PDB file of C-alpha atoms and ligand atoms in Angstrom:
ATOM      1  CA  MET N   1       0.000   0.000   0.000  1.00 94.00           C
ATOM      2  CA  ILE N   2       1.340   3.433  -0.988  1.00 97.00           C
ATOM      3  CA  THR N   3      -0.124   6.722   0.306  1.00 98.00           C
ATOM      4  CA  VAL N   4       0.719  10.003  -1.396  1.00 98.00           C
ATOM      5  CA  ARG N   5      -0.077  13.388   0.129  1.00 98.00           C
ATOM      6  CA  VAL N   6      -0.663  16.222  -2.344  1.00 98.00           C
ATOM      7  CA  PRO N   7      -1.357  19.933  -1.752  1.00 98.00           C
ATOM      8  CA  ALA N   8      -3.913  22.397  -3.096  1.00 98.00           C
ATOM      9  CA  LYS N   9      -2.759  25.561  -4.848  1.00 98.00           C
ATOM     10  CA  VAL N  10      -3.670  29.205  -4.926  1.00 98.00           C
ATOM     11  CA  ASN N  11      -2.587  31.486  -7.763  1.00 98.00           C
ATOM     12  CA  VAL N  12      -0.943  34.583  -6.309  1.00 98.00           C
ATOM     13  CA  GLN N  13      -0.850  35.975  -9.847  1.00 98.00           C
ATOM     14  CA  LEU N  14      -3.107  34.708 -12.620  1.00 98.00           C
ATOM     15  CA  GLY N  15      -2.422  36.735 -15.749  1.00 98.00           C
ATOM     16  CA  VAL N  16      -4.678  35.541 -18.571  1.00 98.00           C
ATOM     17  CA  GLY N  17      -3.757  36.207 -22.216  1.00 98.00           C
ATOM     18  CA  GLY N  18      -5.994  35.893 -25.258  1.00 97.00           C
ATOM     19  CA  LEU N  19      -7.933  32.832 -26.364  1.00 97.00           C
ATOM     20  CA  ARG N  20      -5.670  30.548 -28.445  1.00 96.00           C
ATOM     21  CA  ALA N  21      -6.734  28.523 -31.469  1.00 95.00           C
ATOM     22  CA  ASP N  22      -6.570  25.333 -29.326  1.00 95.00           C
ATOM     23  CA  GLY N  23      -9.161  26.706 -26.858  1.00 96.00           C
ATOM     24  CA  PHE N  24      -6.646  27.446 -24.078  1.00 96.00           C
ATOM     25  CA  HIS N  25      -5.313  30.806 -22.867  1.00 97.00           C
ATOM     26  CA  ASP N  26      -1.640  31.690 -22.453  1.00 95.00           C
ATOM     27  CA  LEU N  27      -0.992  32.409 -18.799  1.00 97.00           C
ATOM     28  CA  ALA N  28       1.470  34.063 -16.462  1.00 97.00           C
ATOM     29  CA  ASN N  29       0.469  31.863 -13.577  1.00 97.00           C
ATOM     30  CA  VAL N  30       2.289  32.080 -10.237  1.00 98.00           C
ATOM     31  CA  PHE N  31       1.283  28.891  -8.421  1.00 98.00           C
ATOM     32  CA  PHE N  32       1.657  28.674  -4.636  1.00 98.00           C
ATOM     33  CA  ALA N  33       1.182  25.286  -2.875  1.00 98.00           C
ATOM     34  CA  VAL N  34      -0.678  25.510   0.445  1.00 98.00           C
ATOM     35  CA  GLY N  35      -1.204  23.163   3.384  1.00 98.00           C
ATOM     36  CA  LEU N  36      -4.590  21.787   2.434  1.00 98.00           C
ATOM     37  CA  PHE N  37      -4.023  18.195   1.313  1.00 98.00           C
ATOM     38  CA  ASP N  38      -5.696  15.259  -0.399  1.00 98.00           C
ATOM     39  CA  GLU N  39      -4.282  11.772   0.223  1.00 98.00           C
ATOM     40  CA  VAL N  40      -4.362   9.127  -2.483  1.00 98.00           C
ATOM     41  CA  THR N  41      -3.727   5.531  -1.400  1.00 98.00           C
ATOM     42  CA  ALA N  42      -2.885   2.918  -4.034  1.00 98.00           C
ATOM     43  CA  THR N  43      -3.412  -0.792  -3.312  1.00 98.00           C
ATOM     44  CA  PRO N  44      -3.155  -3.743  -5.714  1.00 97.00           C
ATOM     45  CA  GLY N  45      -6.448  -4.393  -7.516  1.00 96.00           C
ATOM     46  CA  GLU N  46      -8.108  -5.609 -10.699  1.00 95.00           C
ATOM     47  CA  GLY N  47      -8.305  -2.927 -13.395  1.00 95.00           C
ATOM     48  CA  VAL N  48      -8.398   0.690 -12.194  1.00 97.00           C
ATOM     49  CA  THR N  49     -11.008   1.349  -9.493  1.00 98.00           C
ATOM     50  CA  LEU N  50     -11.666   4.352  -7.260  1.00 98.00           C
ATOM     51  CA  SER N  51     -13.234   5.233  -3.937  1.00 98.00           C
ATOM     52  CA  CYS N  52     -13.438   8.566  -2.123  1.00 98.00           C
ATOM     53  CA  THR N  53     -14.153   9.882   1.374  1.00 98.00           C
ATOM     54  CA  GLY N  54     -14.457  13.429   2.694  1.00 97.00           C
ATOM     55  CA  PRO N  55     -17.110  16.155   2.973  1.00 93.00           C
ATOM     56  CA  ASP N  56     -17.345  16.601  -0.844  1.00 92.00           C
ATOM     57  CA  ALA N  57     -17.034  12.881  -1.696  1.00 96.00           C
ATOM     58  CA  ALA N  58     -20.526  12.695  -3.207  1.00 95.00           C
ATOM     59  CA  SER N  59     -19.536  15.128  -5.984  1.00 94.00           C
ATOM     60  CA  VAL N  60     -16.327  13.298  -6.958  1.00 97.00           C
ATOM     61  CA  PRO N  61     -16.784  11.143 -10.097  1.00 96.00           C
ATOM     62  CA  LEU N  62     -15.599   7.562  -9.550  1.00 97.00           C
ATOM     63  CA  ASP N  63     -15.440   6.649 -13.248  1.00 95.00           C
ATOM     64  CA  ASP N  64     -12.718   7.089 -15.870  1.00 92.00           C
ATOM     65  CA  SER N  65     -13.350  10.839 -16.045  1.00 95.00           C
ATOM     66  CA  ASN N  66     -11.568  11.190 -12.671  1.00 98.00           C
ATOM     67  CA  LEU N  67      -8.021  12.483 -13.219  1.00 98.00           C
ATOM     68  CA  ALA N  68      -6.641   9.902 -10.753  1.00 98.00           C
ATOM     69  CA  ALA N  69      -7.989   7.032 -12.890  1.00 98.00           C
ATOM     70  CA  ARG N  70      -6.770   8.716 -16.078  1.00 98.00           C
ATOM     71  CA  ALA N  71      -3.327   9.179 -14.494  1.00 98.00           C
ATOM     72  CA  ALA N  72      -3.071   5.474 -13.582  1.00 98.00           C
ATOM     73  CA  ARG N  73      -4.025   4.423 -17.124  1.00 97.00           C
ATOM     74  CA  LEU N  74      -1.676   6.963 -18.743  1.00 98.00           C
ATOM     75  CA  LEU N  75       1.295   5.810 -16.629  1.00 98.00           C
ATOM     76  CA  ALA N  76       0.518   2.153 -17.396  1.00 98.00           C
ATOM     77  CA  ALA N  77       0.237   2.881 -21.145  1.00 98.00           C
ATOM     78  CA  HIS N  78       3.520   4.830 -21.078  1.00 98.00           C
ATOM     79  CA  HIS N  79       5.271   1.733 -19.675  1.00 98.00           C
ATOM     80  CA  GLY N  80       3.396  -0.703 -21.925  1.00 97.00           C
ATOM     81  CA  LEU N  81       1.607  -2.397 -19.004  1.00 95.00           C
ATOM     82  CA  ALA N  82      -1.251  -4.206 -20.735  1.00 88.00           C
ATOM     83  CA  ASP N  83      -3.248  -5.032 -17.645  1.00 88.00           C
ATOM     84  CA  PRO N  84      -2.757  -2.388 -14.914  1.00 90.00           C
ATOM     85  CA  GLY N  85      -4.244  -3.278 -11.547  1.00 95.00           C
ATOM     86  CA  VAL N  86      -4.785  -0.690  -8.823  1.00 98.00           C
ATOM     87  CA  HIS N  87      -7.419   0.540  -6.420  1.00 98.00           C
ATOM     88  CA  LEU N  88      -7.058   4.254  -5.644  1.00 98.00           C
ATOM     89  CA  HIS N  89      -8.681   5.647  -2.528  1.00 98.00           C
ATOM     90  CA  ILE N  90      -8.931   9.443  -2.388  1.00 98.00           C
ATOM     91  CA  ALA N  91      -9.221  11.031   1.075  1.00 98.00           C
ATOM     92  CA  LYS N  92     -10.479  14.400  -0.087  1.00 98.00           C
ATOM     93  CA  ALA N  93      -9.967  17.631   1.852  1.00 97.00           C
ATOM     94  CA  ILE N  94      -9.412  20.015  -1.097  1.00 97.00           C
ATOM     95  CA  PRO N  95     -12.727  21.613  -2.193  1.00 96.00           C
ATOM     96  CA  VAL N  96     -14.210  20.065  -5.362  1.00 94.00           C
ATOM     97  CA  ALA N  97     -14.452  22.442  -8.382  1.00 93.00           C
ATOM     98  CA  GLY N  98     -13.137  25.102  -5.997  1.00 96.00           C
ATOM     99  CA  GLY N  99     -10.323  26.761  -7.955  1.00 97.00           C
ATOM    100  CA  MET N 100      -7.650  25.042  -5.865  1.00 98.00           C
ATOM    101  CA  ALA N 101      -6.735  22.307  -8.403  1.00 97.00           C
ATOM    102  CA  GLY N 102      -8.045  19.451  -6.256  1.00 97.00           C
ATOM    103  CA  GLY N 103      -8.774  17.168  -9.219  1.00 97.00           C
ATOM    104  CA  SER N 104      -5.358  17.954 -10.676  1.00 98.00           C
ATOM    105  CA  ALA N 105      -3.782  17.195  -7.284  1.00 98.00           C
ATOM    106  CA  ASP N 106      -5.394  13.730  -7.288  1.00 98.00           C
ATOM    107  CA  GLY N 107      -4.048  13.110 -10.819  1.00 98.00           C
ATOM    108  CA  ALA N 108      -0.533  14.039  -9.709  1.00 98.00           C
ATOM    109  CA  ALA N 109      -0.818  11.913  -6.549  1.00 98.00           C
ATOM    110  CA  ALA N 110      -2.045   8.913  -8.558  1.00 98.00           C
ATOM    111  CA  LEU N 111       0.981   9.176 -10.887  1.00 98.00           C
ATOM    112  CA  VAL N 112       3.360   9.094  -7.900  1.00 98.00           C
ATOM    113  CA  ALA N 113       1.408   6.368  -6.053  1.00 98.00           C
ATOM    114  CA  CYS N 114       1.104   4.024  -9.054  1.00 98.00           C
ATOM    115  CA  ASP N 115       4.747   4.612  -9.988  1.00 98.00           C
ATOM    116  CA  ALA N 116       5.754   3.427  -6.502  1.00 97.00           C
ATOM    117  CA  LEU N 117       3.203   0.570  -6.308  1.00 97.00           C
ATOM    118  CA  TRP N 118       4.208  -0.814  -9.685  1.00 97.00           C
ATOM    119  CA  GLY N 119       7.968  -0.262  -9.028  1.00 97.00           C
ATOM    120  CA  LEU N 120       8.400   1.724 -12.246  1.00 97.00           C
ATOM    121  CA  ASP N 121      10.919   4.357 -11.091  1.00 98.00           C
ATOM    122  CA  THR N 122       9.775   6.813 -13.766  1.00 98.00           C
ATOM    123  CA  PRO N 123      12.120   9.844 -14.025  1.00 98.00           C
ATOM    124  CA  PHE N 124      10.591  13.012 -12.547  1.00 98.00           C
ATOM    125  CA  ASP N 125      10.815  14.853 -15.894  1.00 98.00           C
ATOM    126  CA  THR N 126       8.755  12.077 -17.516  1.00 98.00           C
ATOM    127  CA  LEU N 127       6.154  12.307 -14.728  1.00 98.00           C
ATOM    128  CA  LEU N 128       5.959  16.067 -15.415  1.00 98.00           C
ATOM    129  CA  GLU N 129       5.340  15.378 -19.142  1.00 98.00           C
ATOM    130  CA  LEU N 130       2.618  12.827 -18.373  1.00 98.00           C
ATOM    131  CA  ALA N 131       1.103  15.287 -15.878  1.00 98.00           C
ATOM    132  CA  ALA N 132       0.923  17.988 -18.577  1.00 98.00           C
ATOM    133  CA  GLU N 133      -1.053  15.575 -20.787  1.00 98.00           C
ATOM    134  CA  LEU N 134      -3.596  15.162 -17.985  1.00 98.00           C
ATOM    135  CA  GLY N 135      -4.239  18.891 -17.408  1.00 97.00           C
ATOM    136  CA  SER N 136      -2.700  22.350 -17.172  1.00 96.00           C
ATOM    137  CA  ASP N 137      -2.440  22.352 -13.349  1.00 97.00           C
ATOM    138  CA  VAL N 138      -1.257  18.752 -12.823  1.00 98.00           C
ATOM    139  CA  PRO N 139       2.529  19.346 -13.257  1.00 98.00           C
ATOM    140  CA  PHE N 140       2.524  21.980 -10.496  1.00 98.00           C
ATOM    141  CA  ALA N 141       0.895  19.550  -8.052  1.00 98.00           C
ATOM    142  CA  LEU N 142       3.957  17.296  -8.577  1.00 98.00           C
ATOM    143  CA  LEU N 143       6.403  20.160  -8.087  1.00 98.00           C
ATOM    144  CA  GLY N 144       4.840  22.105  -5.183  1.00 98.00           C
ATOM    145  CA  GLY N 145       6.495  25.136  -3.588  1.00 98.00           C
ATOM    146  CA  VAL N 146       6.031  28.284  -5.663  1.00 98.00           C
ATOM    147  CA  ALA N 147       6.457  28.281  -9.435  1.00 98.00           C
ATOM    148  CA  LEU N 148       5.776  30.376 -12.508  1.00 98.00           C
ATOM    149  CA  GLY N 149       3.620  28.516 -15.025  1.00 98.00           C
ATOM    150  CA  ARG N 150       3.770  29.664 -18.658  1.00 97.00           C
ATOM    151  CA  GLY N 151       1.990  28.355 -21.737  1.00 95.00           C
ATOM    152  CA  ARG N 152      -1.354  27.038 -20.509  1.00 94.00           C
ATOM    153  CA  GLY N 153       0.262  26.753 -17.060  1.00 94.00           C
ATOM    154  CA  GLU N 154       2.195  23.523 -17.640  1.00 93.00           C
ATOM    155  CA  ILE N 155       5.651  24.998 -18.417  1.00 95.00           C
ATOM    156  CA  LEU N 156       7.073  25.490 -14.925  1.00 98.00           C
ATOM    157  CA  ASP N 157       9.973  27.312 -13.334  1.00 98.00           C
ATOM    158  CA  ALA N 158      10.400  27.061  -9.567  1.00 98.00           C
ATOM    159  CA  LEU N 159      10.576  30.480  -7.896  1.00 98.00           C
ATOM    160  CA  PRO N 160      12.623  31.509  -4.856  1.00 98.00           C
ATOM    161  CA  VAL N 161      10.553  32.174  -1.736  1.00 98.00           C
ATOM    162  CA  ALA N 162      11.566  33.048   1.834  1.00 98.00           C
ATOM    163  CA  GLY N 163       9.798  31.884   4.970  1.00 93.00           C
ATOM    164  CA  ALA N 164       6.127  30.993   5.325  1.00 98.00           C
ATOM    165  CA  PHE N 165       2.978  32.914   4.379  1.00 98.00           C
ATOM    166  CA  HIS N 166      -0.276  32.517   6.307  1.00 98.00           C
ATOM    167  CA  TRP N 167      -3.484  31.955   4.352  1.00 98.00           C
ATOM    168  CA  VAL N 168      -7.196  31.483   4.942  1.00 98.00           C
ATOM    169  CA  PHE N 169      -9.445  29.737   2.393  1.00 98.00           C
ATOM    170  CA  ALA N 170     -13.183  30.348   2.423  1.00 98.00           C
ATOM    171  CA  VAL N 171     -14.900  27.362   0.810  1.00 97.00           C
ATOM    172  CA  ALA N 172     -18.110  28.183  -1.061  1.00 97.00           C
ATOM    173  CA  GLU N 173     -21.295  26.160  -1.312  1.00 95.00           C
ATOM    174  CA  GLY N 174     -21.024  24.394  -4.711  1.00 93.00           C
ATOM    175  CA  GLY N 175     -18.306  24.729  -7.358  1.00 94.00           C
ATOM    176  CA  LEU N 176     -17.608  26.699 -10.537  1.00 96.00           C
ATOM    177  CA  SER N 177     -16.640  25.150 -13.874  1.00 96.00           C
ATOM    178  CA  THR N 178     -13.155  26.269 -14.967  1.00 96.00           C
ATOM    179  CA  PRO N 179     -14.031  26.337 -18.709  1.00 97.00           C
ATOM    180  CA  ALA N 180     -17.174  28.367 -17.907  1.00 98.00           C
ATOM    181  CA  VAL N 181     -15.109  30.947 -15.972  1.00 98.00           C
ATOM    182  CA  PHE N 182     -12.581  31.270 -18.832  1.00 98.00           C
ATOM    183  CA  ARG N 183     -15.513  31.697 -21.264  1.00 98.00           C
ATOM    184  CA  GLU N 184     -16.994  34.408 -19.042  1.00 98.00           C
ATOM    185  CA  CYS N 185     -13.597  36.167 -18.962  1.00 98.00           C
ATOM    186  CA  ASP N 186     -13.606  36.179 -22.790  1.00 98.00           C
ATOM    187  CA  ARG N 187     -17.219  37.398 -22.871  1.00 98.00           C
ATOM    188  CA  LEU N 188     -16.462  40.275 -20.476  1.00 98.00           C
ATOM    189  CA  ARG N 189     -13.455  41.275 -22.595  1.00 98.00           C
ATOM    190  CA  GLU N 190     -15.643  41.303 -25.732  1.00 98.00           C
ATOM    191  CA  GLU N 191     -18.320  43.276 -23.898  1.00 98.00           C
ATOM    192  CA  ALA N 192     -15.703  45.840 -22.760  1.00 97.00           C
ATOM    193  CA  GLY N 193     -14.595  46.245 -26.380  1.00 97.00           C
ATOM    194  CA  THR N 194     -11.009  45.118 -25.781  1.00 94.00           C
ATOM    195  CA  GLY N 195     -11.406  41.813 -27.628  1.00 96.00           C
ATOM    196  CA  SER N 196     -10.500  38.376 -26.307  1.00 97.00           C
ATOM    197  CA  SER N 197      -8.255  36.793 -28.960  1.00 96.00           C
ATOM    198  CA  GLU N 198      -4.471  36.345 -28.856  1.00 94.00           C
ATOM    199  CA  ALA N 199      -4.162  39.321 -31.226  1.00 94.00           C
ATOM    200  CA  ASP N 200      -6.212  41.543 -28.873  1.00 96.00           C
ATOM    201  CA  VAL N 201      -4.751  40.694 -25.461  1.00 96.00           C
ATOM    202  CA  PRO N 202      -1.052  41.215 -24.681  1.00 94.00           C
ATOM    203  CA  THR N 203       0.822  38.115 -23.478  1.00 94.00           C
ATOM    204  CA  PRO N 204       0.871  38.399 -19.677  1.00 96.00           C
ATOM    205  CA  ASP N 205       4.113  38.459 -17.724  1.00 97.00           C
ATOM    206  CA  ALA N 206       5.048  37.774 -14.113  1.00 98.00           C
ATOM    207  CA  ASP N 207       4.919  40.942 -11.977  1.00 98.00           C
ATOM    208  CA  PRO N 208       8.451  41.811 -10.720  1.00 98.00           C
ATOM    209  CA  ALA N 209       7.004  43.341  -7.492  1.00 98.00           C
ATOM    210  CA  LEU N 210       5.194  40.074  -6.734  1.00 98.00           C
ATOM    211  CA  LEU N 211       8.326  37.983  -7.378  1.00 98.00           C
ATOM    212  CA  ALA N 212      10.341  40.292  -5.109  1.00 98.00           C
ATOM    213  CA  ALA N 213       7.705  39.996  -2.337  1.00 98.00           C
ATOM    214  CA  LEU N 214       7.887  36.183  -2.514  1.00 98.00           C
ATOM    215  CA  ALA N 215      11.695  36.150  -2.492  1.00 98.00           C
ATOM    216  CA  ALA N 216      11.755  38.535   0.488  1.00 98.00           C
ATOM    217  CA  GLY N 217       9.050  36.664   2.451  1.00 98.00           C
ATOM    218  CA  ASP N 218       7.135  39.974   2.735  1.00 98.00           C
ATOM    219  CA  PRO N 219       3.378  39.337   3.244  1.00 98.00           C
ATOM    220  CA  VAL N 220       2.388  43.029   3.043  1.00 98.00           C
ATOM    221  CA  ALA N 221       4.120  43.439  -0.327  1.00 98.00           C
ATOM    222  CA  LEU N 222       2.679  40.129  -1.564  1.00 98.00           C
ATOM    223  CA  ALA N 223      -0.814  41.210  -0.465  1.00 98.00           C
ATOM    224  CA  ALA N 224      -0.454  44.442  -2.478  1.00 98.00           C
ATOM    225  CA  ALA N 225       0.617  42.505  -5.587  1.00 98.00           C
ATOM    226  CA  LEU N 226      -2.045  39.715  -5.588  1.00 98.00           C
ATOM    227  CA  THR N 227      -3.934  39.666  -8.937  1.00 98.00           C
ATOM    228  CA  ASN N 228      -6.302  37.294 -10.673  1.00 98.00           C
ATOM    229  CA  ASP N 229      -7.528  38.088 -14.188  1.00 98.00           C
ATOM    230  CA  LEU N 230     -10.303  35.494 -13.712  1.00 98.00           C
ATOM    231  CA  GLN N 231     -11.689  37.232 -10.633  1.00 98.00           C
ATOM    232  CA  ALA N 232     -14.124  39.520 -12.499  1.00 98.00           C
ATOM    233  CA  ALA N 233     -15.467  36.481 -14.384  1.00 98.00           C
ATOM    234  CA  ALA N 234     -15.894  34.423 -11.200  1.00 98.00           C
ATOM    235  CA  LEU N 235     -17.675  37.374  -9.523  1.00 98.00           C
ATOM    236  CA  SER N 236     -19.881  37.833 -12.576  1.00 98.00           C
ATOM    237  CA  LEU N 237     -20.990  34.174 -12.364  1.00 98.00           C
ATOM    238  CA  ARG N 238     -21.193  34.191  -8.531  1.00 98.00           C
ATOM    239  CA  PRO N 239     -21.815  37.785  -7.316  1.00 98.00           C
ATOM    240  CA  SER N 240     -22.078  36.654  -3.663  1.00 98.00           C
ATOM    241  CA  LEU N 241     -18.288  36.112  -3.621  1.00 98.00           C
ATOM    242  CA  ALA N 242     -17.951  39.899  -3.184  1.00 98.00           C
ATOM    243  CA  ASP N 243     -19.531  39.467   0.279  1.00 98.00           C
ATOM    244  CA  THR N 244     -17.025  36.731   1.149  1.00 98.00           C
ATOM    245  CA  LEU N 245     -14.060  38.884   0.043  1.00 98.00           C
ATOM    246  CA  HIS N 246     -15.441  41.803   2.043  1.00 98.00           C
ATOM    247  CA  ALA N 247     -15.973  39.683   5.180  1.00 98.00           C
ATOM    248  CA  GLY N 248     -12.370  38.416   5.132  1.00 98.00           C
ATOM    249  CA  THR N 249     -10.968  41.910   4.634  1.00 98.00           C
ATOM    250  CA  GLU N 250     -13.152  43.246   7.471  1.00 98.00           C
ATOM    251  CA  ALA N 251     -11.790  40.458   9.680  1.00 98.00           C
ATOM    252  CA  GLY N 252      -8.225  41.677   9.169  1.00 98.00           C
ATOM    253  CA  ALA N 253      -6.925  39.997   6.001  1.00 98.00           C
ATOM    254  CA  ILE N 254      -4.147  42.066   4.386  1.00 98.00           C
ATOM    255  CA  GLY N 255      -4.962  40.645   0.923  1.00 98.00           C
ATOM    256  CA  ALA N 256      -7.989  38.938  -0.636  1.00 98.00           C
ATOM    257  CA  LEU N 257      -8.679  37.339  -3.998  1.00 98.00           C
ATOM    258  CA  VAL N 258     -10.627  34.576  -5.689  1.00 98.00           C
ATOM    259  CA  SER N 259      -8.503  31.401  -5.896  1.00 98.00           C
ATOM    260  CA  GLY N 260      -7.955  30.489  -9.559  1.00 97.00           C
ATOM    261  CA  SER N 261     -11.335  30.109 -11.278  1.00 98.00           C
ATOM    262  CA  GLY N 262     -13.103  30.114  -7.868  1.00 97.00           C
ATOM    263  CA  PRO N 263     -15.383  29.982  -6.040  1.00 98.00           C
ATOM    264  CA  THR N 264     -12.960  29.474  -3.102  1.00 98.00           C
ATOM    265  CA  CYS N 265     -11.721  32.855  -1.811  1.00 98.00           C
ATOM    266  CA  ALA N 266      -8.140  33.207  -0.542  1.00 98.00           C
ATOM    267  CA  PHE N 267      -6.998  35.631   2.156  1.00 98.00           C
ATOM    268  CA  LEU N 268      -3.470  36.513   3.136  1.00 98.00           C
ATOM    269  CA  ALA N 269      -2.946  37.121   6.862  1.00 98.00           C
ATOM    270  CA  LYS N 270      -0.089  38.953   8.568  1.00 98.00           C
ATOM    271  CA  ASP N 271       0.664  35.973  10.866  1.00 97.00           C
ATOM    272  CA  ALA N 272      -0.675  32.597  12.043  1.00 98.00           C
ATOM    273  CA  GLU N 273      -2.702  34.098  14.894  1.00 98.00           C
ATOM    274  CA  SER N 274      -4.455  36.537  12.568  1.00 98.00           C
ATOM    275  CA  ALA N 275      -5.190  33.691  10.096  1.00 98.00           C
ATOM    276  CA  THR N 276      -6.949  31.696  12.851  1.00 98.00           C
ATOM    277  CA  ALA N 277      -9.065  34.749  13.774  1.00 98.00           C
ATOM    278  CA  ILE N 278      -9.959  35.486  10.117  1.00 98.00           C
ATOM    279  CA  ALA N 279     -11.015  31.854   9.552  1.00 98.00           C
ATOM    280  CA  ALA N 280     -13.277  31.970  12.628  1.00 98.00           C
ATOM    281  CA  ALA N 281     -14.816  35.291  11.528  1.00 98.00           C
ATOM    282  CA  LEU N 282     -15.431  34.016   7.988  1.00 98.00           C
ATOM    283  CA  THR N 283     -17.079  30.819   9.250  1.00 97.00           C
ATOM    284  CA  ALA N 284     -19.317  32.920  11.536  1.00 97.00           C
ATOM    285  CA  SER N 285     -20.100  35.459   8.758  1.00 97.00           C
ATOM    286  CA  GLY N 286     -22.395  33.101   6.838  1.00 97.00           C
ATOM    287  CA  THR N 287     -20.725  34.177   3.558  1.00 98.00           C
ATOM    288  CA  CYS N 288     -19.082  30.774   3.003  1.00 98.00           C
ATOM    289  CA  ARG N 289     -19.608  27.100   3.856  1.00 97.00           C
ATOM    290  CA  THR N 290     -16.435  26.838   5.939  1.00 97.00           C
ATOM    291  CA  ALA N 291     -12.994  28.434   6.236  1.00 98.00           C
ATOM    292  CA  HIS N 292      -9.542  26.959   6.860  1.00 97.00           C
ATOM    293  CA  ALA N 293      -6.394  28.664   8.125  1.00 98.00           C
ATOM    294  CA  THR N 294      -3.158  27.233   6.765  1.00 98.00           C
ATOM    295  CA  HIS N 295       0.283  28.204   5.499  1.00 98.00           C
ATOM    296  CA  GLY N 296       2.613  27.670   2.585  1.00 97.00           C
ATOM    297  CA  PRO N 297       4.553  27.056   0.527  1.00 98.00           C
ATOM    298  CA  VAL N 298       4.562  23.265   1.020  1.00 98.00           C
ATOM    299  CA  PRO N 299       6.123  20.479  -1.110  1.00 98.00           C
ATOM    300  CA  GLY N 300       4.342  18.790  -4.026  1.00 98.00           C
ATOM    301  CA  ALA N 301       2.996  15.215  -4.167  1.00 98.00           C
ATOM    302  CA  GLU N 302       5.104  12.882  -2.038  1.00 98.00           C
ATOM    303  CA  VAL N 303       4.848   9.398  -0.593  1.00 97.00           C
ATOM    304  CA  SER N 304       3.887   9.566   3.101  1.00 93.00           C
ATOM    305  CA  ALA N 305       5.772   7.543   5.660  1.00 74.00           C
ATOM    306  CA  PRO N 306       3.776   4.386   6.565  1.00 66.00           C
ATOM    307  CA  ARG N 307       1.644   4.919   9.674  1.00 61.00           C
ATOM    308  CA  PRO N 308       2.821   2.853  12.701  1.00 58.00           C
TER     309      PRO N 308
HETATM  310  O1  C5P U   1      -6.014  21.869 -18.645  1.00 64.48           O
HETATM  311  P1  C5P U   1      -7.354  21.670 -17.990  1.00 64.48           P
HETATM  312  O2  C5P U   1      -8.039  20.418 -18.471  1.00 64.48           O
HETATM  313  O3  C5P U   1      -7.294  21.748 -16.508  1.00 64.48           O
HETATM  314  O4  C5P U   1      -8.253  22.896 -18.466  1.00 64.48           O
HETATM  315  C1  C5P U   1      -9.645  22.894 -18.288  1.00 64.48           C
HETATM  316  C2  C5P U   1     -10.260  23.968 -19.171  1.00 64.48           C
HETATM  317  O5  C5P U   1      -9.919  25.266 -18.665  1.00 64.48           O
HETATM  318  C3  C5P U   1      -9.802  23.980 -20.619  1.00 64.48           C
HETATM  319  O6  C5P U   1     -10.537  23.098 -21.399  1.00 64.48           O
HETATM  320  C4  C5P U   1     -10.035  25.425 -21.001  1.00 64.48           C
HETATM  321  O7  C5P U   1     -11.417  25.653 -21.266  1.00 64.48           O
HETATM  322  C5  C5P U   1      -9.706  26.162 -19.728  1.00 64.48           C
HETATM  323  N1  C5P U   1      -8.296  26.633 -19.715  1.00 64.48           N
HETATM  324  C6  C5P U   1      -7.919  27.687 -20.521  1.00 64.48           C
HETATM  325  N2  C5P U   1      -6.619  28.108 -20.496  1.00 64.48           N
HETATM  326  C7  C5P U   1      -5.709  27.536 -19.686  1.00 64.48           C
HETATM  327  C8  C5P U   1      -6.074  26.465 -18.843  1.00 64.48           C
HETATM  328  C9  C5P U   1      -7.388  26.032 -18.874  1.00 64.48           C
HETATM  329  O8  C5P U   1      -8.735  28.235 -21.259  1.00 64.48           O
HETATM  330  N3  C5P U   1      -4.458  27.989 -19.690  1.00 64.48           N
END
């Protein structure tokens, strides 16, 4: 039995370029791995089967559309294994369809877990390539830490970061579809008259002030530099998120933004104590389902030590 622990992400910068011919958008995507984890446990089995536990388990698909199942099959095919056998159990704590790459995290964890279970010893660079085939956010879940994602988010460069940052995540009732949020971003750009194609929108770049704040471990400077080009689209589809962002700011957050395509909202706190207080205030505010205080950056998908 192999258990892999894998983190959620927040995007501290999500710069979205124009719509490409392949239906994706070029990004300047600064991923930040935070201490909210799923665990994927691989045990020998017949075919590829899945189970899931956790508060959102009922909304996790247990068929071949699940990225964990697709990851197991892709790894097996890469190695020419005709008859892969594995049962994958997902202990889910990352919100489903929440903008924190929980499905991508499970795909990354399944790659690492099956690689260990089947004794394949796949080079890390190959795992990153397989991860990119599964989805734009899957390679980062393998890498963890803080990284700049270019292209559709899959071309990664690790970024220097000092110390720990303290975060609060306000989990919404229900999810948002990532493709729907990107479509709404394009629609809003058309409506504003700026256009939404690659020719209309300049290719985004990482913000030097944000990179400096990360390298210096400066939460106030990072809070000032947080940006998400999908935020207006997420708010347009879910206007009540404005109340959540307001409640966290009122409770003392130094920075607030929608996480990725939402609807989870992310808040930067000045220290651990403040994060605990903000999480309690958000939970009490009635503007979200629940809120978690945590910190980051944390490592990417890794095999956990066996429990005694
Ligand atoms: O890569 P992934 O399967 O996670 O992407 C899901 C959807 O999100 C894509 O089909 C696309 O609609 C949208 N997307 C995008 N540009 C990106 C990443 C995702 O438009 N860079």
